[in-house]
C-alpha cells in the first residue's frame, strides 16, 4: 500500500470513529451527524476499494532462477531515488548455495555518471555506520565495461550486523550523498542468504 493510500485509509477510519463517537449528541445535531456519517462511510468504502484493487507501487521482489552453471541465482531488484531525484538500480544478489556471499550492485545511467573504483559504500542506520568494500573489479563483466556506470559491494558485513528491517541511507563519495533504502527492501536483502525460491 502506498503512502497516499495509507494516509487516506487512516483518515477514513479516524473520521468514521469521530462520527460514531458524536452519534449520541442532541437531536439538534442529528442532521449534521447523519451527513458526517455518510461522508465517513463513503471515505471508508473508497479506502477499502483502493486497498483491495490498486497494485502496490513500492514492492520489490526476490527473484530466483538457474544460472548458466546450474547454480541457484537469487536477487532483489529495486529502483531508488537519491535526494537529488536521480534514479539508481539497486540489485542485491546471491549466486550459489544457501548462506553464500551476497553482493550489492548499484547502477546509474551510463554517460551521466562515472563510478571510480575502489570506493567504499558508506551505510548509515541511526547511530550505526558501515563501510562496504568495493568488489567491482573482481567481476570480469564490470572490470571490462568501459561505461563505468555500475559498482558492486560486499553486503555480508551489513547483513551480519542487522537484526531488523530498518531504513538505511547509502552514501557513495562523489556520486550521491544520500540514497534512502526503505525497510521492505532491507527485509528482502536479509532474506537472500537463505532464500531458495
PDB file of C-alpha atoms in Angstrom:
ATOM      1  CA  UNK A   1       0.000   0.000   0.000  1.00  0.00           C
ATOM      2  CA  UNK A   2       1.406   3.376  -0.987  1.00  0.00           C
ATOM      3  CA  UNK A   3       1.827   6.269   1.424  1.00  0.00           C
ATOM      4  CA  UNK A   4      -1.155   8.090  -0.092  1.00  0.00           C
ATOM      5  CA  UNK A   5      -3.381   5.011   0.293  1.00  0.00           C
ATOM      6  CA  UNK A   6      -2.303   4.513   3.906  1.00  0.00           C
ATOM      7  CA  UNK A   7      -2.998   8.181   4.692  1.00  0.00           C
ATOM      8  CA  UNK A   8      -6.443   8.080   3.083  1.00  0.00           C
ATOM      9  CA  UNK A   9      -7.301   4.820   4.863  1.00  0.00           C
ATOM     10  CA  UNK A  10      -6.224   6.263   8.229  1.00  0.00           C
ATOM     11  CA  UNK A  11      -8.225   9.453   7.569  1.00  0.00           C
ATOM     12  CA  UNK A  12     -11.337   7.436   6.694  1.00  0.00           C
ATOM     13  CA  UNK A  13     -11.073   5.308   9.820  1.00  0.00           C
ATOM     14  CA  UNK A  14     -10.439   8.382  12.013  1.00  0.00           C
ATOM     15  CA  UNK A  15     -13.447  10.206  10.529  1.00  0.00           C
ATOM     16  CA  UNK A  16     -15.636   7.134  10.952  1.00  0.00           C
ATOM     17  CA  UNK A  17     -14.793   6.824  14.658  1.00  0.00           C
ATOM     18  CA  UNK A  18     -15.229  10.558  15.251  1.00  0.00           C
ATOM     19  CA  UNK A  19     -18.718  10.405  13.755  1.00  0.00           C
ATOM     20  CA  UNK A  20     -19.590   7.308  15.736  1.00  0.00           C
ATOM     21  CA  UNK A  21     -18.449   8.910  18.996  1.00  0.00           C
ATOM     22  CA  UNK A  22     -20.547  12.013  18.348  1.00  0.00           C
ATOM     23  CA  UNK A  23     -23.641   9.992  17.363  1.00  0.00           C
ATOM     24  CA  UNK A  24     -25.082  10.309  20.858  1.00  0.00           C
ATOM     25  CA  UNK A  25     -25.347  14.099  20.665  1.00  0.00           C
ATOM     26  CA  UNK A  26     -28.621  16.043  20.968  1.00  0.00           C
ATOM     27  CA  UNK A  27     -31.438  15.983  18.392  1.00  0.00           C
ATOM     28  CA  UNK A  28     -30.472  19.421  17.046  1.00  0.00           C
ATOM     29  CA  UNK A  29     -27.223  17.900  15.701  1.00  0.00           C
ATOM     30  CA  UNK A  30     -28.858  14.869  14.175  1.00  0.00           C
ATOM     31  CA  UNK A  31     -28.803  16.038  10.533  1.00  0.00           C
ATOM     32  CA  UNK A  32     -25.170  17.227  10.503  1.00  0.00           C
ATOM     33  CA  UNK A  33     -24.238  13.957  12.201  1.00  0.00           C
ATOM     34  CA  UNK A  34     -26.055  11.990   9.501  1.00  0.00           C
ATOM     35  CA  UNK A  35     -24.175  13.930   6.822  1.00  0.00           C
ATOM     36  CA  UNK A  36     -20.857  13.231   8.550  1.00  0.00           C
ATOM     37  CA  UNK A  37     -21.777   9.555   8.900  1.00  0.00           C
ATOM     38  CA  UNK A  38     -22.451   9.320   5.166  1.00  0.00           C
ATOM     39  CA  UNK A  39     -19.150  11.085   4.462  1.00  0.00           C
ATOM     40  CA  UNK A  40     -17.265   8.738   6.777  1.00  0.00           C
ATOM     41  CA  UNK A  41     -18.837   5.642   5.235  1.00  0.00           C
ATOM     42  CA  UNK A  42     -18.041   6.914   1.722  1.00  0.00           C
ATOM     43  CA  UNK A  43     -14.400   7.575   2.717  1.00  0.00           C
ATOM     44  CA  UNK A  44     -14.167   4.160   4.330  1.00  0.00           C
ATOM     45  CA  UNK A  45     -15.643   2.474   1.236  1.00  0.00           C
ATOM     46  CA  UNK A  46     -13.213   4.272  -1.109  1.00  0.00           C
ATOM     47  CA  UNK A  47     -10.276   3.372   1.164  1.00  0.00           C
ATOM     48  CA  UNK A  48     -11.242  -0.313   1.129  1.00  0.00           C
ATOM     49  CA  UNK A  49     -11.616  -0.258  -2.664  1.00  0.00           C
ATOM     50  CA  UNK A  50      -8.183   1.367  -3.025  1.00  0.00           C
ATOM     51  CA  UNK A  51      -6.684  -1.145  -0.655  1.00  0.00           C
ATOM     52  CA  UNK A  52      -8.108  -4.146  -2.490  1.00  0.00           C
ATOM     53  CA  UNK A  53      -7.924  -3.104  -6.131  1.00  0.00           C
ATOM     54  CA  UNK A  54      -4.846  -0.960  -6.601  1.00  0.00           C
ATOM     55  CA  UNK A  55      -1.440  -2.567  -7.063  1.00  0.00           C
ATOM     56  CA  UNK A  56       1.329  -1.807  -4.622  1.00  0.00           C
ATOM     57  CA  UNK A  57       3.758   0.613  -6.280  1.00  0.00           C
ATOM     58  CA  UNK A  58       6.516   0.111  -3.729  1.00  0.00           C
ATOM     59  CA  UNK A  59       7.106  -3.585  -3.831  1.00  0.00           C
ATOM     60  CA  UNK A  60      10.315  -5.240  -4.883  1.00  0.00           C
ATOM     61  CA  UNK A  61      10.613  -8.975  -5.325  1.00  0.00           C
ATOM     62  CA  UNK A  62      13.115 -11.670  -4.618  1.00  0.00           C
ATOM     63  CA  UNK A  63      13.579 -13.479  -7.933  1.00  0.00           C
ATOM     64  CA  UNK A  64      15.077 -16.922  -8.355  1.00  0.00           C
ATOM     65  CA  UNK A  65      16.485 -18.606 -11.443  1.00  0.00           C
ATOM     66  CA  UNK A  66      19.134 -21.059 -12.522  1.00  0.00           C
ATOM     67  CA  UNK A  67      22.308 -19.535 -13.939  1.00  0.00           C
ATOM     68  CA  UNK A  68      24.412 -20.978 -16.764  1.00  0.00           C
ATOM     69  CA  UNK A  69      26.471 -23.021 -14.304  1.00  0.00           C
ATOM     70  CA  UNK A  70      23.273 -24.673 -12.940  1.00  0.00           C
ATOM     71  CA  UNK A  71      23.730 -22.891  -9.641  1.00  0.00           C
ATOM     72  CA  UNK A  72      20.962 -21.039  -7.882  1.00  0.00           C
ATOM     73  CA  UNK A  73      20.783 -17.285  -8.536  1.00  0.00           C
ATOM     74  CA  UNK A  74      18.581 -15.226  -6.175  1.00  0.00           C
ATOM     75  CA  UNK A  75      18.180 -11.458  -6.418  1.00  0.00           C
ATOM     76  CA  UNK A  76      16.242  -8.463  -5.141  1.00  0.00           C
ATOM     77  CA  UNK A  77      15.824  -5.636  -7.648  1.00  0.00           C
ATOM     78  CA  UNK A  78      14.573  -2.115  -6.928  1.00  0.00           C
ATOM     79  CA  UNK A  79      14.886   1.349  -8.458  1.00  0.00           C
ATOM     80  CA  UNK A  80      15.537   4.012  -5.806  1.00  0.00           C
ATOM     81  CA  UNK A  81      15.945   7.800  -5.971  1.00  0.00           C
ATOM     82  CA  UNK A  82      18.597   9.777  -4.163  1.00  0.00           C
ATOM     83  CA  UNK A  83      17.954  13.180  -2.583  1.00  0.00           C
ATOM     84  CA  UNK A  84      18.731  14.873  -5.921  1.00  0.00           C
ATOM     85  CA  UNK A  85      15.960  12.789  -7.605  1.00  0.00           C
ATOM     86  CA  UNK A  86      18.400  10.715  -9.663  1.00  0.00           C
ATOM     87  CA  UNK A  87      17.294   7.116 -10.144  1.00  0.00           C
ATOM     88  CA  UNK A  88      19.565   4.188  -9.312  1.00  0.00           C
ATOM     89  CA  UNK A  89      19.052   0.489  -9.908  1.00  0.00           C
ATOM     90  CA  UNK A  90      19.895  -1.366  -6.721  1.00  0.00           C
ATOM     91  CA  UNK A  91      20.311  -5.122  -7.063  1.00  0.00           C
ATOM     92  CA  UNK A  92      21.288  -7.428  -4.224  1.00  0.00           C
ATOM     93  CA  UNK A  93      22.030 -10.986  -5.297  1.00  0.00           C
ATOM     94  CA  UNK A  94      23.422 -14.300  -4.176  1.00  0.00           C
ATOM     95  CA  UNK A  95      24.754 -16.878  -6.581  1.00  0.00           C
ATOM     96  CA  UNK A  96      25.402 -20.379  -5.371  1.00  0.00           C
ATOM     97  CA  UNK A  97      24.441 -22.362  -2.281  1.00  0.00           C
ATOM     98  CA  UNK A  98      22.458 -21.204   0.737  1.00  0.00           C
ATOM     99  CA  UNK A  99      24.440 -18.957   3.019  1.00  0.00           C
ATOM    100  CA  UNK A 100      26.715 -17.842   0.190  1.00  0.00           C
ATOM    101  CA  UNK A 101      28.013 -14.281  -0.201  1.00  0.00           C
ATOM    102  CA  UNK A 102      25.525 -11.547  -1.056  1.00  0.00           C
ATOM    103  CA  UNK A 103      26.596  -8.774  -3.441  1.00  0.00           C
ATOM    104  CA  UNK A 104      25.032  -5.327  -3.789  1.00  0.00           C
ATOM    105  CA  UNK A 105      25.191  -3.812  -7.287  1.00  0.00           C
ATOM    106  CA  UNK A 106      24.380  -0.124  -7.798  1.00  0.00           C
ATOM    107  CA  UNK A 107      23.850   1.002 -11.385  1.00  0.00           C
ATOM    108  CA  UNK A 108      23.499   4.564 -12.663  1.00  0.00           C
ATOM    109  CA  UNK A 109      22.640   5.673 -16.161  1.00  0.00           C
ATOM    110  CA  UNK A 110      25.662   5.248 -18.463  1.00  0.00           C
ATOM    111  CA  UNK A 111      27.093   8.540 -19.651  1.00  0.00           C
ATOM    112  CA  UNK A 112      25.605  10.519 -16.755  1.00  0.00           C
ATOM    113  CA  UNK A 113      27.859   9.194 -14.004  1.00  0.00           C
ATOM    114  CA  UNK A 114      31.240   7.505 -13.702  1.00  0.00           C
ATOM    115  CA  UNK A 115      31.918   5.385 -10.652  1.00  0.00           C
ATOM    116  CA  UNK A 116      35.550   5.314  -9.549  1.00  0.00           C
ATOM    117  CA  UNK A 117      36.957   2.101  -8.100  1.00  0.00           C
ATOM    118  CA  UNK A 118      37.673   1.243  -5.381  1.00  0.00           C
ATOM    119  CA  UNK A 119      35.335   3.478  -3.394  1.00  0.00           C
ATOM    120  CA  UNK A 120      33.721   2.158  -0.229  1.00  0.00           C
ATOM    121  CA  UNK A 121      29.956   2.419   0.122  1.00  0.00           C
ATOM    122  CA  UNK A 122      29.006   4.065   3.406  1.00  0.00           C
ATOM    123  CA  UNK A 123      25.796   2.833   5.023  1.00  0.00           C
ATOM    124  CA  UNK A 124      24.070   4.708   7.850  1.00  0.00           C
ATOM    125  CA  UNK A 125      21.283   3.429  10.083  1.00  0.00           C
ATOM    126  CA  UNK A 126      20.636   5.678  13.064  1.00  0.00           C
ATOM    127  CA  UNK A 127      23.847   5.641  15.099  1.00  0.00           C
ATOM    128  CA  UNK A 128      25.321   2.653  13.246  1.00  0.00           C
ATOM    129  CA  UNK A 129      27.639   3.013  10.258  1.00  0.00           C
ATOM    130  CA  UNK A 130      29.226   0.502   7.885  1.00  0.00           C
ATOM    131  CA  UNK A 131      31.791   0.833   5.102  1.00  0.00           C
ATOM    132  CA  UNK A 132      31.184  -1.877   2.481  1.00  0.00           C
ATOM    133  CA  UNK A 133      34.160  -2.956   0.373  1.00  0.00           C
ATOM    134  CA  UNK A 134      34.123  -2.188  -3.353  1.00  0.00           C
ATOM    135  CA  UNK A 135      34.479  -5.537  -5.181  1.00  0.00           C
ATOM    136  CA  UNK A 136      33.654  -4.250  -8.676  1.00  0.00           C
ATOM    137  CA  UNK A 137      36.985  -5.197 -10.220  1.00  0.00           C
ATOM    138  CA  UNK A 138      36.526  -8.822  -9.102  1.00  0.00           C
ATOM    139  CA  UNK A 139      33.666  -9.132 -11.611  1.00  0.00           C
ATOM    140  CA  UNK A 140      35.021  -9.839 -15.115  1.00  0.00           C
ATOM    141  CA  UNK A 141      31.981  -8.252 -16.801  1.00  0.00           C
ATOM    142  CA  UNK A 142      32.196  -4.994 -14.828  1.00  0.00           C
ATOM    143  CA  UNK A 143      36.002  -4.795 -14.997  1.00  0.00           C
ATOM    144  CA  UNK A 144      35.823  -4.758 -18.822  1.00  0.00           C
ATOM    145  CA  UNK A 145      32.842  -2.399 -19.013  1.00  0.00           C
ATOM    146  CA  UNK A 146      34.112   0.989 -20.235  1.00  0.00           C
ATOM    147  CA  UNK A 147      30.909   2.824 -19.238  1.00  0.00           C
ATOM    148  CA  UNK A 148      31.842   2.570 -15.524  1.00  0.00           C
ATOM    149  CA  UNK A 149      28.208   3.090 -14.500  1.00  0.00           C
ATOM    150  CA  UNK A 150      27.996   0.171 -12.062  1.00  0.00           C
ATOM    151  CA  UNK A 151      29.669  -0.765  -8.807  1.00  0.00           C
ATOM    152  CA  UNK A 152      29.461  -3.882  -6.635  1.00  0.00           C
ATOM    153  CA  UNK A 153      29.902  -4.137  -2.877  1.00  0.00           C
ATOM    154  CA  UNK A 154      30.170  -6.960  -0.360  1.00  0.00           C
ATOM    155  CA  UNK A 155      26.847  -6.844   1.513  1.00  0.00           C
ATOM    156  CA  UNK A 156      27.627  -9.558   4.089  1.00  0.00           C
ATOM    157  CA  UNK A 157      29.109  -7.302   6.839  1.00  0.00           C
ATOM    158  CA  UNK A 158      25.897  -5.275   6.838  1.00  0.00           C
ATOM    159  CA  UNK A 159      23.612  -8.329   6.771  1.00  0.00           C
ATOM    160  CA  UNK A 160      25.542  -9.975   9.611  1.00  0.00           C
ATOM    161  CA  UNK A 161      25.007  -6.948  11.871  1.00  0.00           C
ATOM    162  CA  UNK A 162      21.366  -6.129  11.086  1.00  0.00           C
ATOM    163  CA  UNK A 163      18.761  -7.607  13.417  1.00  0.00           C
ATOM    164  CA  UNK A 164      15.671  -5.930  11.935  1.00  0.00           C
ATOM    165  CA  UNK A 165      14.406  -4.344   8.731  1.00  0.00           C
ATOM    166  CA  UNK A 166      15.357  -0.753   9.458  1.00  0.00           C
ATOM    167  CA  UNK A 167      15.625   2.032   6.872  1.00  0.00           C
ATOM    168  CA  UNK A 168      19.131   2.669   5.595  1.00  0.00           C
ATOM    169  CA  UNK A 169      20.907   5.596   3.944  1.00  0.00           C
ATOM    170  CA  UNK A 170      23.631   4.861   1.394  1.00  0.00           C
ATOM    171  CA  UNK A 171      26.440   7.286   0.590  1.00  0.00           C
ATOM    172  CA  UNK A 172      28.935   6.935  -2.249  1.00  0.00           C
ATOM    173  CA  UNK A 173      31.645   9.607  -2.320  1.00  0.00           C
ATOM    174  CA  UNK A 174      31.490  11.796  -5.414  1.00  0.00           C
ATOM    175  CA  UNK A 175      28.312  10.104  -6.656  1.00  0.00           C
ATOM    176  CA  UNK A 176      25.440  10.599  -4.195  1.00  0.00           C
ATOM    177  CA  UNK A 177      25.290  11.909  -0.652  1.00  0.00           C
ATOM    178  CA  UNK A 178      22.191  10.011   0.409  1.00  0.00           C
ATOM    179  CA  UNK A 179      20.236   7.201  -1.210  1.00  0.00           C
ATOM    180  CA  UNK A 180      17.399   6.113   1.125  1.00  0.00           C
ATOM    181  CA  UNK A 181      16.623   2.393   1.283  1.00  0.00           C
ATOM    182  CA  UNK A 182      13.167   1.547   2.688  1.00  0.00           C
ATOM    183  CA  UNK A 183      12.673  -1.245   5.256  1.00  0.00           C
ATOM    184  CA  UNK A 184      10.900  -3.627   2.855  1.00  0.00           C
ATOM    185  CA  UNK A 185      13.992  -3.657   0.598  1.00  0.00           C
ATOM    186  CA  UNK A 186      16.248  -4.277   3.617  1.00  0.00           C
ATOM    187  CA  UNK A 187      13.974  -7.203   4.526  1.00  0.00           C
ATOM    188  CA  UNK A 188      14.498  -8.687   1.077  1.00  0.00           C
ATOM    189  CA  UNK A 189      18.265  -8.259   1.368  1.00  0.00           C
ATOM    190  CA  UNK A 190      18.224 -10.035   4.729  1.00  0.00           C
ATOM    191  CA  UNK A 191      16.267 -12.946   3.224  1.00  0.00           C
ATOM    192  CA  UNK A 192      18.738 -13.553   0.373  1.00  0.00           C
ATOM    193  CA  UNK A 193      21.359 -15.668   2.215  1.00  0.00           C
ATOM    194  CA  UNK A 194      18.754 -18.348   2.996  1.00  0.00           C
ATOM    195  CA  UNK A 195      16.395 -17.862   0.010  1.00  0.00           C
ATOM    196  CA  UNK A 196      15.890 -20.974  -2.062  1.00  0.00           C
ATOM    197  CA  UNK A 197      12.927 -19.983  -4.243  1.00  0.00           C
TER     198      UNK A 197
END
